[in-house]
Coordinates of C-alpha atoms in Angstrom, one line a residue:
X1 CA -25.9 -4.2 6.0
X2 CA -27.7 -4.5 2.7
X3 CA -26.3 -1.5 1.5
X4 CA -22.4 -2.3 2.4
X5 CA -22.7 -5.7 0.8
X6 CA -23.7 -3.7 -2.5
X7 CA -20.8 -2.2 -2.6
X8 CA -18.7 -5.0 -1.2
X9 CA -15.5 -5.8 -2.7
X10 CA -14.1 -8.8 -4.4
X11 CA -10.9 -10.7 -3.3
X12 CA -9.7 -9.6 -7.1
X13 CA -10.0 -6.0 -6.1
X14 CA -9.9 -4.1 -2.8
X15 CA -12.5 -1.5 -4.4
X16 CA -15.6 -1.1 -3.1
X17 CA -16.1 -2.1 1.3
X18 CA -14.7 -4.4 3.2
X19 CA -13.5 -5.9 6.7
X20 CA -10.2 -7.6 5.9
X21 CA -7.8 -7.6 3.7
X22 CA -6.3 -11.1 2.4
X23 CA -8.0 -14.2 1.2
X24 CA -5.4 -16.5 2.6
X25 CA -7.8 -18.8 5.3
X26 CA -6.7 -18.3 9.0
X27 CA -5.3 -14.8 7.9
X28 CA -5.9 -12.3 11.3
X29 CA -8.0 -10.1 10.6
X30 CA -8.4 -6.3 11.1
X31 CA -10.1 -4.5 13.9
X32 CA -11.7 -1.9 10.9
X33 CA -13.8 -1.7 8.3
X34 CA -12.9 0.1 5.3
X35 CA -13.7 1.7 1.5
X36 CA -11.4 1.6 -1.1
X37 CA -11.5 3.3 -4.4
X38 CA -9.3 3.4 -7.1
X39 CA -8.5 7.4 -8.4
X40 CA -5.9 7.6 -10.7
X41 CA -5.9 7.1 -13.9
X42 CA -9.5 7.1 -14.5
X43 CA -10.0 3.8 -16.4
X44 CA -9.3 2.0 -13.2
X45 CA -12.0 3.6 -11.4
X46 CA -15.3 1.3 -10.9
X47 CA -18.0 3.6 -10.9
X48 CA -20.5 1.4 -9.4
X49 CA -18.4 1.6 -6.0
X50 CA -18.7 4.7 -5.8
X51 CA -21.9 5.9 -3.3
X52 CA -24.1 8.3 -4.7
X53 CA -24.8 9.5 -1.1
X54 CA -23.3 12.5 -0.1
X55 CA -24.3 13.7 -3.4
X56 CA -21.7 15.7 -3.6
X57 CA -18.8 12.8 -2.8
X58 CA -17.5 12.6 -6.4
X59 CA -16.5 16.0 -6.9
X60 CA -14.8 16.2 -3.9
X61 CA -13.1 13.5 -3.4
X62 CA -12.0 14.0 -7.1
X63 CA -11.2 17.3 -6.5
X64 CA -9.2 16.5 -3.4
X65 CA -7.2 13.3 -5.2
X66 CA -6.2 15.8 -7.7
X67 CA -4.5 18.4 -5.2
X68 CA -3.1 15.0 -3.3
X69 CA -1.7 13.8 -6.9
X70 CA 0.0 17.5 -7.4
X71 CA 1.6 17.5 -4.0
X72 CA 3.0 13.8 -4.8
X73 CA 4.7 15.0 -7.6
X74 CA 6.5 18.0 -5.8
X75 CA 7.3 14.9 -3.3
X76 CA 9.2 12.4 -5.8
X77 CA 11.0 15.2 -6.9
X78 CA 12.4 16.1 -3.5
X79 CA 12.9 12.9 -2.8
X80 CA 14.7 12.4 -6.2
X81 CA 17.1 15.2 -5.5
X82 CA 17.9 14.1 -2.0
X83 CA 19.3 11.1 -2.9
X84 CA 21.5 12.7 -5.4
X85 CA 19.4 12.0 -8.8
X86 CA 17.9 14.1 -11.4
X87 CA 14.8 15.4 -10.0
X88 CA 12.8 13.7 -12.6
X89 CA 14.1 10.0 -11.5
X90 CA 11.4 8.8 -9.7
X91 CA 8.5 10.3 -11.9
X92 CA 10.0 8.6 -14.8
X93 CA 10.8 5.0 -12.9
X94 CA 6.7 5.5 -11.3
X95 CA 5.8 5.2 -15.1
X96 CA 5.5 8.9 -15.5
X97 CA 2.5 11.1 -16.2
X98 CA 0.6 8.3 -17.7
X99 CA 2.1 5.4 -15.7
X100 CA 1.6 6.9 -12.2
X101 CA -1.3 5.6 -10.5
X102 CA -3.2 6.3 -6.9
X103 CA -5.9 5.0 -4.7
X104 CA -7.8 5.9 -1.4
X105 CA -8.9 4.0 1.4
X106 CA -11.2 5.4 4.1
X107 CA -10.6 3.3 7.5
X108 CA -13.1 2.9 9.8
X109 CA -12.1 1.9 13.7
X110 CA -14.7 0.9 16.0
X111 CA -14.8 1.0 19.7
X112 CA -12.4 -2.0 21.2
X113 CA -12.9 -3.2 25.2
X114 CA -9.0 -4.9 25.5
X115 CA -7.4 -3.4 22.4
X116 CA -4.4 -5.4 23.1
X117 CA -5.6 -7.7 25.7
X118 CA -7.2 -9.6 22.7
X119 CA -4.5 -10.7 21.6
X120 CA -2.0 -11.1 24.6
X121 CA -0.2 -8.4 23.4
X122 CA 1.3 -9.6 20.3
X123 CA -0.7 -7.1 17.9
X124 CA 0.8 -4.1 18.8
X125 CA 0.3 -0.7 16.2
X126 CA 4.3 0.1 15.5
X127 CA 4.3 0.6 12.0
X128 CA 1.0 2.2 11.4
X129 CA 0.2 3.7 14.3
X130 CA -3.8 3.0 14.0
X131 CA -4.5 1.6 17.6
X132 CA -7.6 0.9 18.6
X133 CA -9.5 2.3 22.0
X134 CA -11.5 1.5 24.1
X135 CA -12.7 4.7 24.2
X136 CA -13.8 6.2 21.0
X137 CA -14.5 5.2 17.0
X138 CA -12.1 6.3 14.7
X139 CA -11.9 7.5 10.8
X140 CA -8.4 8.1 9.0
X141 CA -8.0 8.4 5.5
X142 CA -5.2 7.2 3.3
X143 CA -3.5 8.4 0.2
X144 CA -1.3 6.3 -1.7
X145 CA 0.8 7.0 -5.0
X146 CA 1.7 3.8 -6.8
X147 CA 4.0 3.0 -9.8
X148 CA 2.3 1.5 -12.8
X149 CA 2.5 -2.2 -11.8
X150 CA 3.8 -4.0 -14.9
X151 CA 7.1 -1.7 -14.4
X152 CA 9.9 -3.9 -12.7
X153 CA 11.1 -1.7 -9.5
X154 CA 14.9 -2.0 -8.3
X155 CA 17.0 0.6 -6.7
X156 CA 18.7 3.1 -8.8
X157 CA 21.9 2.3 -10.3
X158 CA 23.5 5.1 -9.4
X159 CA 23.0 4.0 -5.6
X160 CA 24.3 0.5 -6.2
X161 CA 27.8 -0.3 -6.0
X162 CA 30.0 -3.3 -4.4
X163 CA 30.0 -1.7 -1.5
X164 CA 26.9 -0.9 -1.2
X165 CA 24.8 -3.5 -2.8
X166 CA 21.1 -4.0 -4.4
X167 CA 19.1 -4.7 -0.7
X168 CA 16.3 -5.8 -2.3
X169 CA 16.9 -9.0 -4.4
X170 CA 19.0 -9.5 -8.1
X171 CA 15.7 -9.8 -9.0
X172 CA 13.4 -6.5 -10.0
X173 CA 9.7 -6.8 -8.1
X174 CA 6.6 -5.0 -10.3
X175 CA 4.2 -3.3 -7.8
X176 CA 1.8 -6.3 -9.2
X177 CA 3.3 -8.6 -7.3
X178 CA 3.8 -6.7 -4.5
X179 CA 0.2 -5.9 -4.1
X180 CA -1.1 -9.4 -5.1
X181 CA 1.0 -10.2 -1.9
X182 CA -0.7 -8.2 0.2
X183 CA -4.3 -9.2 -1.4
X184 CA -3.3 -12.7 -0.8
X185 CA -2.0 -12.8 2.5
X186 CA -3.2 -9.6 4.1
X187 CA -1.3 -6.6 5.2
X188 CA 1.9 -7.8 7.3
X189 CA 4.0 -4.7 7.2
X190 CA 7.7 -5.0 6.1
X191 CA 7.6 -8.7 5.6
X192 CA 7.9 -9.2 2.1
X193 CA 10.4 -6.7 1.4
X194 CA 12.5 -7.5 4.7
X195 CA 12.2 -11.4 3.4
X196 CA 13.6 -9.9 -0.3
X197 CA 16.0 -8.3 1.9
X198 CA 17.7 -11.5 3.8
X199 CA 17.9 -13.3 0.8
X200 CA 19.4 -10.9 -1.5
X201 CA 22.1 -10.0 1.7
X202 CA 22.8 -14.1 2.3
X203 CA 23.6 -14.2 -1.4
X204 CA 26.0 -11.2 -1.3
X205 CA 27.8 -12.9 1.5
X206 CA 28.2 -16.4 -0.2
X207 CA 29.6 -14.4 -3.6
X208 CA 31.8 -12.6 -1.2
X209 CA 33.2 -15.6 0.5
X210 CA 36.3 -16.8 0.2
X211 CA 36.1 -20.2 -2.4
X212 CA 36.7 -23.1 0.0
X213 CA 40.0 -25.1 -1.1
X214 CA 39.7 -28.1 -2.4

C-alpha cells in the first residue's frame, strides 16, 4: 500500500496509480485498479511515476510505445484514405509529428463474486468489453494516440455538406476538453459525444424547419 500511494496520482493527472477515474463525488467507481503513464512526447512524461522495479521497465515500455507510435501512423493513414482524404489528413489535423501525443494505461481486474449481481444488472461491459469474473484476475493494457489538445477537432470539410451535416456540434471540441470531461466526471462511454451529437442534430432540424407564418 505504501508503495502504490507513492506513486499515486493526482485528480490533475491520471499519471501515476489509481482506482477510479473522475473526481466528481458520487461518481461509480471502477471494479480495477490501474497505472497510467504519459509516453509521447517526452516532456509530458513524469519520471517520478515511473517504478524503477522491473529494472528493465523503461526501455521496454519505451521501446514498445515507439513500435505502437509507428503502427498508429500507418493507421491514420489508412483511415485517411478510406474516407476519401489525402492520406496525410489526419496526421496533420492530430497536430502532426510534433503535435501527436500518446499514453498507456495498464488495467488491473481483480476477482469479482456477482460481477453484475452488484449492481442489478445495470453495469453491463458493451463498449469495452472488460467484464469482470468471478473466476480469475485480469491485466489488459491500453494504447491510446491522442491529438495535441489545444487543436480544435471537427469533422473534415470535405465530409460535410447539407445533406450530410457536422454530427458533432457547430462548435469545434479540443481533446482538452474532452479529457477534462472524463477526469471530471469519470469514464461514461459515448456520452459526451452522443450529448454533442443531439444537440448539434435538434439545431439542424430547427434551421431546416419551415418559418412558422405569422
Amino acid at each position: 500500500m505504501e508503495e502504490k500511494k507513492a506513486f499515486a496520482n493526482s485528480p490533475v493527472t491520471y499519471e501515476g496509480y489509481g482506482s477510479r477515474l473522475g473526481v466528481e463525488k458520487g461518481a461509480i467507481l471502477d471494479w480495477s485498479d490501474y497505472y497510467f503513464l504519459h509516453l509521447v512526447p517526452s516532456d509530458a512524461k513524469n519520471l517520478d511515476k515511473w517504478p524503477m522495479v522491473p529494472c528493465n521497465l523503461r526501455e521496454v515500455t519505451e521501446t514498445y510505445s515507439r513500435k505502437l507510435m509507428n503502427l498508429c501512423e500507418v493507421l491514420l493513414k489508412a483511415m485517411s484514405r478510406s474516407l476519401g482524404l489525402d492520406e496525410d489528413y489526419l496526421h496533420v489535423a492530430f497536430g502532426g509529428s510534433d503535435g501527436i501525443s500518446a499514453c498507456m494505461r495498464v488495467n488491473y481486474y481483480p476477482k469479482c463474486p456477482q460481477p453484475e449481481i452488484l449492481s442489478n444488472g445495470t453495469y453491463k461491459s458493451i463498449e469495452h468489453r472488460a467484464l469482470a469474473n468471478s473466476g480469475d484476475d485480469r491485466l489488459t493494457i491500453a494504447f491510446f494516440c491522442n491529438p495535441r489538445g489545444d487543436l480544435p477537432i471537427a469533422p473534415a470539410a470535405q465530409l460535410v455538406s447539407p445533406g450530410s451535416p457536422a454530427a458533432y456540434g457547430q462548435r469545434p471540441i479540443s481533446f482538452n476538453e474532452y479529457r477534462k470531461y472524463v477526469r471530471t466526471k469519470g469514464a461514461r462511454g459515448r456520452e459526451q459525444v452522443e450529448a454533442i451529437s443531439l444537440a448539434n442534430k435538434l439545431l439542424h432540424e430547427q434551421q431546416q424547419a419551415p418559418a412558422a407564418e405569422e
